[in-house]
One Martini backbone bead per residue (centre of mass of N, CA, C, O) as a GRO file, in nm:
protein
  350
    1MET     BB    1  -4.075   0.294   2.336
    2LEU     BB    2  -4.052   0.019   2.195
    3ALA     BB    3  -4.105   0.130   1.912
    4GLU     BB    4  -3.856   0.316   1.904
    5VAL     BB    5  -3.643   0.100   1.942
    6SER     BB    6  -3.724  -0.075   1.700
    7ALA     BB    7  -3.682   0.151   1.486
    8LEU     BB    8  -3.369   0.140   1.543
    9LEU     BB    9  -3.280  -0.171   1.544
   10ILE     BB   10  -3.371  -0.285   1.274
   11PRO     BB   11  -3.188  -0.120   1.077
   12LEU     BB   12  -2.925  -0.194   1.222
   13ALA     BB   13  -2.943  -0.501   1.182
   14ALA     BB   14  -2.958  -0.486   0.876
   15ALA     BB   15  -2.682  -0.349   0.834
   16ILE     BB   16  -2.513  -0.571   0.968
   17GLY     BB   17  -2.606  -0.802   0.787
   18TYR     BB   18  -2.512  -0.680   0.521
   19SER     BB   19  -2.212  -0.647   0.596
   20SER     BB   20  -2.158  -0.946   0.651
   21TYR     BB   21  -2.230  -1.046   0.371
   22LYS     BB   22  -2.022  -0.869   0.214
   23ALA     BB   23  -1.766  -0.974   0.351
   24ARG     BB   24  -1.797  -1.264   0.243
   25GLN     BB   25  -1.798  -1.177  -0.053
   26PHE     BB   26  -1.516  -1.060  -0.065
   27GLU     BB   27  -1.372  -1.332   0.009
   28HIS     BB   28  -1.484  -1.487  -0.235
   29THR     BB   29  -1.361  -1.296  -0.455
   30TYR     BB   30  -1.087  -1.271  -0.247
   31PRO     BB   31  -0.900  -1.503  -0.191
   32ASN     BB   32  -0.652  -1.658  -0.044
   33ILE     BB   33  -0.304  -1.678  -0.184
   34GLY     BB   34  -0.167  -1.746   0.073
   35GLU     BB   35   0.030  -1.792   0.380
   36LEU     BB   36   0.020  -1.894   0.708
   37THR     BB   37   0.233  -1.760   0.980
   38ASP     BB   38   0.383  -1.804   1.271
   39VAL     BB   39   0.516  -1.509   1.482
   40GLY     BB   40   0.401  -1.514   1.789
   41GLY     BB   41   0.063  -1.573   1.836
   42TYR     BB   42   0.043  -1.509   1.526
   43ARG     BB   43  -0.064  -1.456   1.181
   44MET     BB   44   0.098  -1.436   0.872
   45ASN     BB   45   0.050  -1.318   0.545
   46ALA     BB   46   0.185  -1.476   0.235
   47VAL     BB   47   0.370  -1.454  -0.064
   48HIS     BB   48   0.599  -1.714  -0.165
   49ILE     BB   49   0.890  -1.692  -0.367
   50ALA     BB   50   1.116  -1.882  -0.455
   51ARG     BB   51   1.430  -1.925  -0.529
   52PRO     BB   52   1.573  -1.919  -0.815
   53GLU     BB   53   1.827  -2.060  -0.984
   54ASN     BB   54   1.874  -1.768  -1.169
   55ALA     BB   55   1.924  -1.548  -0.979
   56ASP     BB   56   1.990  -1.167  -0.994
   57LEU     BB   57   1.853  -1.114  -0.713
   58PRO     BB   58   1.761  -1.037  -0.429
   59ALA     BB   59   1.561  -1.043  -0.196
   60LEU     BB   60   1.202  -0.957  -0.180
   61VAL     BB   61   1.006  -0.715   0.006
   62PHE     BB   62   0.654  -0.642   0.024
   63ILE     BB   63   0.481  -0.327   0.115
   64HIS     BB   64   0.188  -0.209   0.170
   65GLY     BB   65  -0.057   0.009   0.204
   66ALA     BB   66  -0.319   0.168   0.269
   67SER     BB   67  -0.614  -0.013   0.225
   68GLY     BB   68  -0.462  -0.283   0.172
   69ASN     BB   69  -0.284  -0.552   0.002
   70LEU     BB   70  -0.084  -0.784  -0.152
   71LEU     BB   71  -0.211  -0.757  -0.442
   72ASP     BB   72  -0.096  -0.484  -0.524
   73GLN     BB   73   0.209  -0.593  -0.555
   74VAL     BB   74   0.166  -0.844  -0.722
   75VAL     BB   75   0.056  -0.702  -0.977
   76ALA     BB   76   0.301  -0.509  -1.021
   77PHE     BB   77   0.563  -0.744  -0.987
   78ARG     BB   78   0.564  -1.052  -1.032
   79ALA     BB   79   0.583  -1.093  -1.342
   80ALA     BB   80   0.842  -0.907  -1.384
   81LEU     BB   81   1.019  -1.103  -1.155
   82GLU     BB   82   1.005  -1.369  -1.258
   83GLY     BB   83   1.306  -1.559  -1.206
   84ARG     BB   84   1.495  -1.334  -1.026
   85ALA     BB   85   1.350  -1.380  -0.732
   86GLU     BB   86   1.290  -1.371  -0.419
   87MET     BB   87   0.951  -1.347  -0.276
   88LEU     BB   88   0.762  -1.119  -0.044
   89PHE     BB   89   0.416  -1.089   0.010
   90VAL     BB   90   0.255  -0.874   0.242
   91ASP     BB   91   0.037  -0.882   0.506
   92ARG     BB   92  -0.032  -0.676   0.722
   93PRO     BB   93  -0.118  -0.638   1.028
   94GLY     BB   94  -0.471  -0.661   0.992
   95HIS     BB   95  -0.444  -0.733   0.686
   96GLY     BB   96  -0.621  -0.896   0.492
   97TYR     BB   97  -0.508  -1.222   0.628
   98SER     BB   98  -0.388  -1.101   0.873
   99GLU     BB   99  -0.319  -1.089   1.184
  100ARG     BB  100  -0.272  -0.853   1.434
  101GLY     BB  101  -0.207  -0.889   1.724
  102GLY     BB  102  -0.065  -0.667   1.902
  103PRO     BB  103  -0.040  -0.327   1.987
  104GLU     BB  104   0.234  -0.287   1.829
  105ASN     BB  105   0.079  -0.318   1.535
  106ALA     BB  106  -0.005   0.005   1.529
  107PHE     BB  107   0.299   0.025   1.440
  108PRO     BB  108   0.565   0.031   1.234
  109SER     BB  109   0.760  -0.119   1.424
  110GLY     BB  110   0.585  -0.374   1.471
  111GLN     BB  111   0.558  -0.450   1.169
  112ALA     BB  112   0.859  -0.482   1.115
  113ASP     BB  113   0.902  -0.713   1.320
  114ALA     BB  114   0.702  -0.910   1.191
  115ILE     BB  115   0.852  -0.930   0.918
  116ALA     BB  116   1.117  -1.036   1.033
  117ARG     BB  117   0.994  -1.300   1.144
  118LEU     BB  118   0.887  -1.402   0.875
  119MET     BB  119   1.156  -1.427   0.735
  120GLU     BB  120   1.270  -1.640   0.924
  121LYS     BB  121   1.045  -1.854   0.869
  122ARG     BB  122   1.120  -1.836   0.541
  123GLY     BB  123   1.447  -1.812   0.509
  124ILE     BB  124   1.521  -1.494   0.521
  125GLU     BB  125   1.797  -1.304   0.581
  126LYS     BB  126   1.788  -1.101   0.328
  127ALA     BB  127   1.659  -0.777   0.196
  128VAL     BB  128   1.470  -0.594  -0.012
  129ILE     BB  129   1.276  -0.322   0.085
  130VAL     BB  130   0.935  -0.262  -0.027
  131GLY     BB  131   0.759   0.057  -0.003
  132HIS     BB  132   0.423   0.174  -0.004
  133SER     BB  133   0.355   0.446   0.143
  134PHE     BB  134   0.287   0.335   0.441
  135GLY     BB  135   0.518   0.126   0.388
  136GLY     BB  136   0.747   0.336   0.429
  137ALA     BB  137   0.746   0.348   0.740
  138ILE     BB  138   0.821   0.045   0.766
  139THR     BB  139   1.081   0.050   0.604
  140ALA     BB  140   1.229   0.246   0.791
  141ALA     BB  141   1.201   0.073   1.046
  142PHE     BB  142   1.356  -0.166   0.936
  143GLY     BB  143   1.629  -0.022   0.882
  144LEU     BB  144   1.667   0.051   1.188
  145ARG     BB  145   1.599  -0.245   1.336
  146HIS     BB  146   1.717  -0.438   1.063
  147PRO     BB  147   2.013  -0.424   0.920
  148ASP     BB  148   2.085  -0.738   0.897
  149LYS     BB  149   1.815  -0.771   0.689
  150THR     BB  150   1.936  -0.537   0.494
  151SER     BB  151   2.009  -0.471   0.153
  152GLY     BB  152   1.766  -0.261   0.108
  153LEU     BB  153   1.584   0.042  -0.001
  154LEU     BB  154   1.241   0.095  -0.132
  155PHE     BB  155   1.067   0.387  -0.212
  156LEU     BB  156   0.706   0.441  -0.274
  157ALA     BB  157   0.545   0.697  -0.210
  158PRO     BB  158   0.610   0.788   0.086
  159ALA     BB  159   0.518   0.772   0.442
  160THR     BB  160   0.751   0.952   0.684
  161HIS     BB  161   0.637   1.243   0.761
  162PRO     BB  162   0.533   1.519   0.869
  163TRP     BB  163   0.208   1.683   0.860
  164PRO     BB  164  -0.032   1.889   0.792
  165GLY     BB  165  -0.280   1.823   0.988
  166GLY     BB  166  -0.476   1.533   0.941
  167ILE     BB  167  -0.750   1.319   0.931
  168ASP     BB  168  -1.007   1.154   0.861
  169TRP     BB  169  -1.299   1.123   1.038
  170TYR     BB  170  -1.349   0.804   1.017
  171TYR     BB  171  -1.101   0.718   1.189
  172HIS     BB  172  -1.213   0.820   1.459
  173VAL     BB  173  -1.476   0.662   1.463
  174ALA     BB  174  -1.359   0.364   1.423
  175THR     BB  175  -1.192   0.398   1.723
  176ALA     BB  176  -1.426   0.426   1.893
  177PRO     BB  177  -1.610   0.357   2.145
  178VAL     BB  178  -1.873   0.160   2.027
  179ILE     BB  179  -1.929   0.345   1.779
  180GLY     BB  180  -1.713   0.200   1.612
  181TRP     BB  181  -1.848  -0.073   1.590
  182LEU     BB  182  -2.104   0.027   1.448
  183PHE     BB  183  -1.967   0.160   1.208
  184ASN     BB  184  -1.808  -0.095   1.100
  185HIS     BB  185  -2.085  -0.289   1.089
  186ALA     BB  186  -2.296  -0.064   0.929
  187VAL     BB  187  -2.139   0.176   0.743
  188VAL     BB  188  -1.879   0.111   0.578
  189VAL     BB  189  -1.980  -0.051   0.338
  190PRO     BB  190  -2.178   0.148   0.199
  191LEU     BB  191  -1.980   0.385   0.199
  192GLY     BB  192  -1.733   0.246   0.061
  193LEU     BB  193  -1.869   0.160  -0.208
  194ARG     BB  194  -1.920   0.458  -0.298
  195ARG     BB  195  -1.591   0.534  -0.274
  196LEU     BB  196  -1.414   0.334  -0.441
  197GLU     BB  197  -1.394   0.456  -0.720
  198ARG     BB  198  -1.284   0.736  -0.640
  199GLY     BB  199  -1.044   0.643  -0.468
  200THR     BB  200  -0.882   0.490  -0.694
  201LEU     BB  201  -0.863   0.729  -0.885
  202ASN     BB  202  -0.705   0.920  -0.688
  203VAL     BB  203  -0.446   0.747  -0.659
  204PHE     BB  204  -0.374   0.790  -0.980
  205ARG     BB  205  -0.383   1.072  -0.993
  206PRO     BB  206  -0.350   1.196  -1.322
  207ASN     BB  207  -0.382   0.905  -1.385
  208PRO     BB  208  -0.490   0.625  -1.505
  209ARG     BB  209  -0.669   0.362  -1.420
  210PRO     BB  210  -0.671   0.053  -1.434
  211ALA     BB  211  -0.936  -0.131  -1.539
  212ASP     BB  212  -0.844  -0.398  -1.338
  213TYR     BB  213  -0.773  -0.313  -1.046
  214ILE     BB  214  -1.012  -0.400  -0.867
  215GLU     BB  215  -1.033  -0.696  -0.967
  216LYS     BB  216  -0.719  -0.771  -0.871
  217THR     BB  217  -0.683  -0.617  -0.558
  218GLY     BB  218  -0.913  -0.596  -0.336
  219PRO     BB  219  -1.012  -0.319  -0.176
  220SER     BB  220  -1.274  -0.428  -0.017
  221LEU     BB  221  -1.132  -0.573   0.227
  222VAL     BB  222  -1.119  -0.308   0.413
  223LEU     BB  223  -1.441  -0.313   0.487
  224ARG     BB  224  -1.396  -0.487   0.698
  225PRO     BB  225  -1.420  -0.432   1.022
  226SER     BB  226  -1.130  -0.510   1.122
  227ALA     BB  227  -0.970  -0.377   0.893
  228PHE     BB  228  -1.074  -0.089   0.932
  229HIS     BB  229  -0.982  -0.053   1.220
  230ASN     BB  230  -0.679  -0.103   1.168
  231ASN     BB  231  -0.640   0.121   0.962
  232ALA     BB  232  -0.726   0.351   1.153
  233ALA     BB  233  -0.517   0.298   1.377
  234ASP     BB  234  -0.274   0.354   1.205
  235PHE     BB  235  -0.342   0.645   1.127
  236LYS     BB  236  -0.365   0.772   1.418
  237ARG     BB  237  -0.039   0.705   1.475
  238LEU     BB  238   0.150   0.820   1.252
  239LEU     BB  239   0.219   1.116   1.315
  240ALA     BB  240   0.352   1.070   1.591
  241TYR     BB  241   0.558   0.869   1.492
  242VAL     BB  242   0.714   1.047   1.277
  243LYS     BB  243   0.793   1.268   1.473
  244ALA     BB  244   0.977   1.070   1.649
  245HIS     BB  245   1.142   0.899   1.399
  246SER     BB  246   1.259   1.079   1.163
  247PRO     BB  247   1.529   1.171   1.315
  248LEU     BB  248   1.654   0.862   1.268
  249TYR     BB  249   1.720   0.823   0.956
  250SER     BB  250   2.031   0.889   0.968
  251GLN     BB  251   2.096   0.578   1.061
  252ILE     BB  252   2.070   0.484   0.783
  253THR     BB  253   2.282   0.254   0.564
  254ALA     BB  254   2.132   0.154   0.341
  255PRO     BB  255   2.058   0.117   0.035
  256THR     BB  256   1.880   0.398  -0.131
  257VAL     BB  257   1.552   0.443  -0.284
  258ILE     BB  258   1.345   0.712  -0.422
  259ILE     BB  259   1.007   0.708  -0.553
  260THR     BB  260   0.835   0.974  -0.729
  261GLY     BB  261   0.582   1.199  -0.780
  262ASP     BB  262   0.492   1.540  -0.869
  263SER     BB  263   0.152   1.456  -0.850
  264ASP     BB  264   0.109   1.396  -0.545
  265GLU     BB  265  -0.203   1.414  -0.343
  266VAL     BB  266  -0.157   1.210  -0.098
  267VAL     BB  267   0.171   1.225  -0.090
  268TRP     BB  268   0.397   1.459  -0.028
  269GLU     BB  269   0.703   1.488  -0.176
  270HIS     BB  270   0.831   1.743  -0.027
  271LEU     BB  271   0.821   1.592   0.255
  272HIS     BB  272   0.896   1.284   0.218
  273SER     BB  273   1.100   1.223  -0.012
  274ARG     BB  274   1.287   1.464   0.046
  275GLY     BB  275   1.331   1.392   0.339
  276LEU     BB  276   1.475   1.126   0.293
  277ALA     BB  277   1.705   1.232   0.113
  278ARG     BB  278   1.814   1.412   0.344
  279ASP     BB  279   1.842   1.186   0.583
  280ILE     BB  280   1.972   0.974   0.379
  281SER     BB  281   2.269   0.882   0.323
  282GLY     BB  282   2.313   0.818  -0.027
  283SER     BB  283   2.058   0.864  -0.146
  284GLU     BB  284   1.804   0.829  -0.410
  285LEU     BB  285   1.617   1.058  -0.606
  286ILE     BB  286   1.308   0.993  -0.792
  287THR     BB  287   1.143   1.208  -1.022
  288ILE     BB  288   0.822   1.184  -1.180
  289ARG     BB  289   0.666   1.332  -1.421
  290GLY     BB  290   0.311   1.308  -1.396
  291VAL     BB  291   0.300   1.150  -1.122
  292GLY     BB  292   0.152   1.005  -0.869
  293HIS     BB  293   0.088   0.745  -0.622
  294LYS     BB  294   0.174   0.505  -0.867
  295PRO     BB  295   0.479   0.399  -0.950
  296ASP     BB  296   0.441   0.088  -0.940
  297TYR     BB  297   0.261   0.107  -1.213
  298LEU     BB  298   0.383   0.355  -1.397
  299ALA     BB  299   0.709   0.268  -1.294
  300THR     BB  300   0.816  -0.031  -1.280
  301ASP     BB  301   1.089  -0.013  -1.431
  302VAL     BB  302   1.222   0.180  -1.228
  303ALA     BB  303   1.198   0.001  -0.979
  304ILE     BB  304   1.367  -0.234  -1.094
  305ALA     BB  305   1.622  -0.068  -1.144
  306ALA     BB  306   1.658  -0.008  -0.842
  307MET     BB  307   1.701  -0.298  -0.752
  308GLU     BB  308   1.951  -0.338  -0.925
  309LYS     BB  309   2.123  -0.113  -0.798
  310ILE     BB  310   2.114  -0.215  -0.506
  311SER     BB  311   2.259  -0.497  -0.609
  312GLY     BB  312   2.505  -0.356  -0.813
  313LYS     BB  313   2.399  -0.244  -1.068
  314PRO     BB  314   2.429  -0.054  -1.347
  315ARG     BB  315   2.217   0.243  -1.310
  316ASP     BB  316   2.017   0.493  -1.470
  317LEU     BB  317   1.755   0.641  -1.313
  318GLN     BB  318   1.711   0.911  -1.452
  319ALA     BB  319   1.681   0.792  -1.736
  320ALA     BB  320   1.445   0.605  -1.668
  321ALA     BB  321   1.250   0.835  -1.592
  322ARG     BB  322   1.247   0.978  -1.869
  323ARG     BB  323   1.131   0.736  -2.023
  324ALA     BB  324   0.869   0.721  -1.864
  325GLU     BB  325   0.767   1.002  -1.939
  326GLU     BB  326   0.754   0.952  -2.243
  327ARG     BB  327   0.555   0.718  -2.233
  328LEU     BB  328   0.324   0.869  -2.086
  329ALA     BB  329   0.294   1.099  -2.289
  330ALA     BB  330   0.223   0.918  -2.532
  331SER     BB  331  -0.029   0.795  -2.403
  332ARG     BB  332  -0.186   1.060  -2.365
  333GLN     BB  333  -0.184   1.145  -2.664
  334GLN     BB  334  -0.332   0.897  -2.772
  335THR     BB  335  -0.589   0.936  -2.606
  336ARG     BB  336  -0.663   1.215  -2.718
  337ALA     BB  337  -0.675   1.130  -3.016
  338THR     BB  338  -0.899   0.922  -2.985
  339LEU     BB  339  -1.116   1.112  -2.868
  340SER     BB  340  -1.109   1.331  -3.103
  341SER     BB  341  -1.198   1.112  -3.333
  342LEU     BB  342  -1.470   1.106  -3.205
  343THR     BB  343  -1.779   1.112  -3.289
  344PRO     BB  344  -2.093   1.153  -3.189
  345ASP     BB  345  -2.185   0.887  -3.321
  346ALA     BB  346  -1.970   0.707  -3.191
  347LEU     BB  347  -2.047   0.771  -2.892
  348ARG     BB  348  -2.347   0.646  -2.951
  349GLY     BB  349  -2.297   0.382  -3.147
  350ALA     BB  350  -2.353   0.437  -3.474
   0.00000   0.00000   0.00000
């Protein structure tokens, strides 16, 4: 009996030790570039870019999606907007380097409230709230719960409405009592590392993923046990949450733009983005042909034009979307031409 127990415990202990080592390695590779701020008993992490002297845009608050952290939106937008606006890139509660806080932070409403308190602490009275994917549910919650702090809302491939079906099996396992702890501490890292390449490619599909995306955005940070548990807990509650709260979106009055791709296989645009456009009076829906789940990277210029329009500048967003489509089509054509010009000898490196 003792031998059988040892045969079970030894590999389990080894797996937990390996996962712990890799979690520390992830943090060494992607150290915190933000600053922790107490928002009422726990700390939120964010990169805060102070308002520049010649700012021509209102403050901007960026909310990342599921399985992510603030680096995702920093890489997409910071350089392009530097010198134009005060910016706050947020690690959502329990993600990246933010602490989780209370049980309310397993819901988009609680996370929206946490971000509102963080804005107060950082001296930001109002902002355009920019949410990608899961961050879209939080952006909608922010617009409902904190209209006084909302200059406008920009949704990027948002997850905001009920969908048929459920969620992946591992989110249920990760939040289960006892077995969830073992799964998160022993299985998630080796399983997640095997799926990381395919998962990030799928997020960009049918478009190519930037070659340096993994290197710059640190998606492996979500494989740490507490982060994975929090991510899973968010997912488990999202469907019931949007079923209850999406009927309230008609109460949102802030200027709103929704940007989506028509080829998004992660968050279906016909349910979520079109649903938002239907529910929020006066909102503008921008659909970019041939784009998947990452318009923040593939149509950054369109997103920035939307921020400008929300701030009161005259911008033709439909025309901007058509230009983005032409640019992406030309890029795809150039890639195909390059590949077709390679001879078998060239492909072998001869």
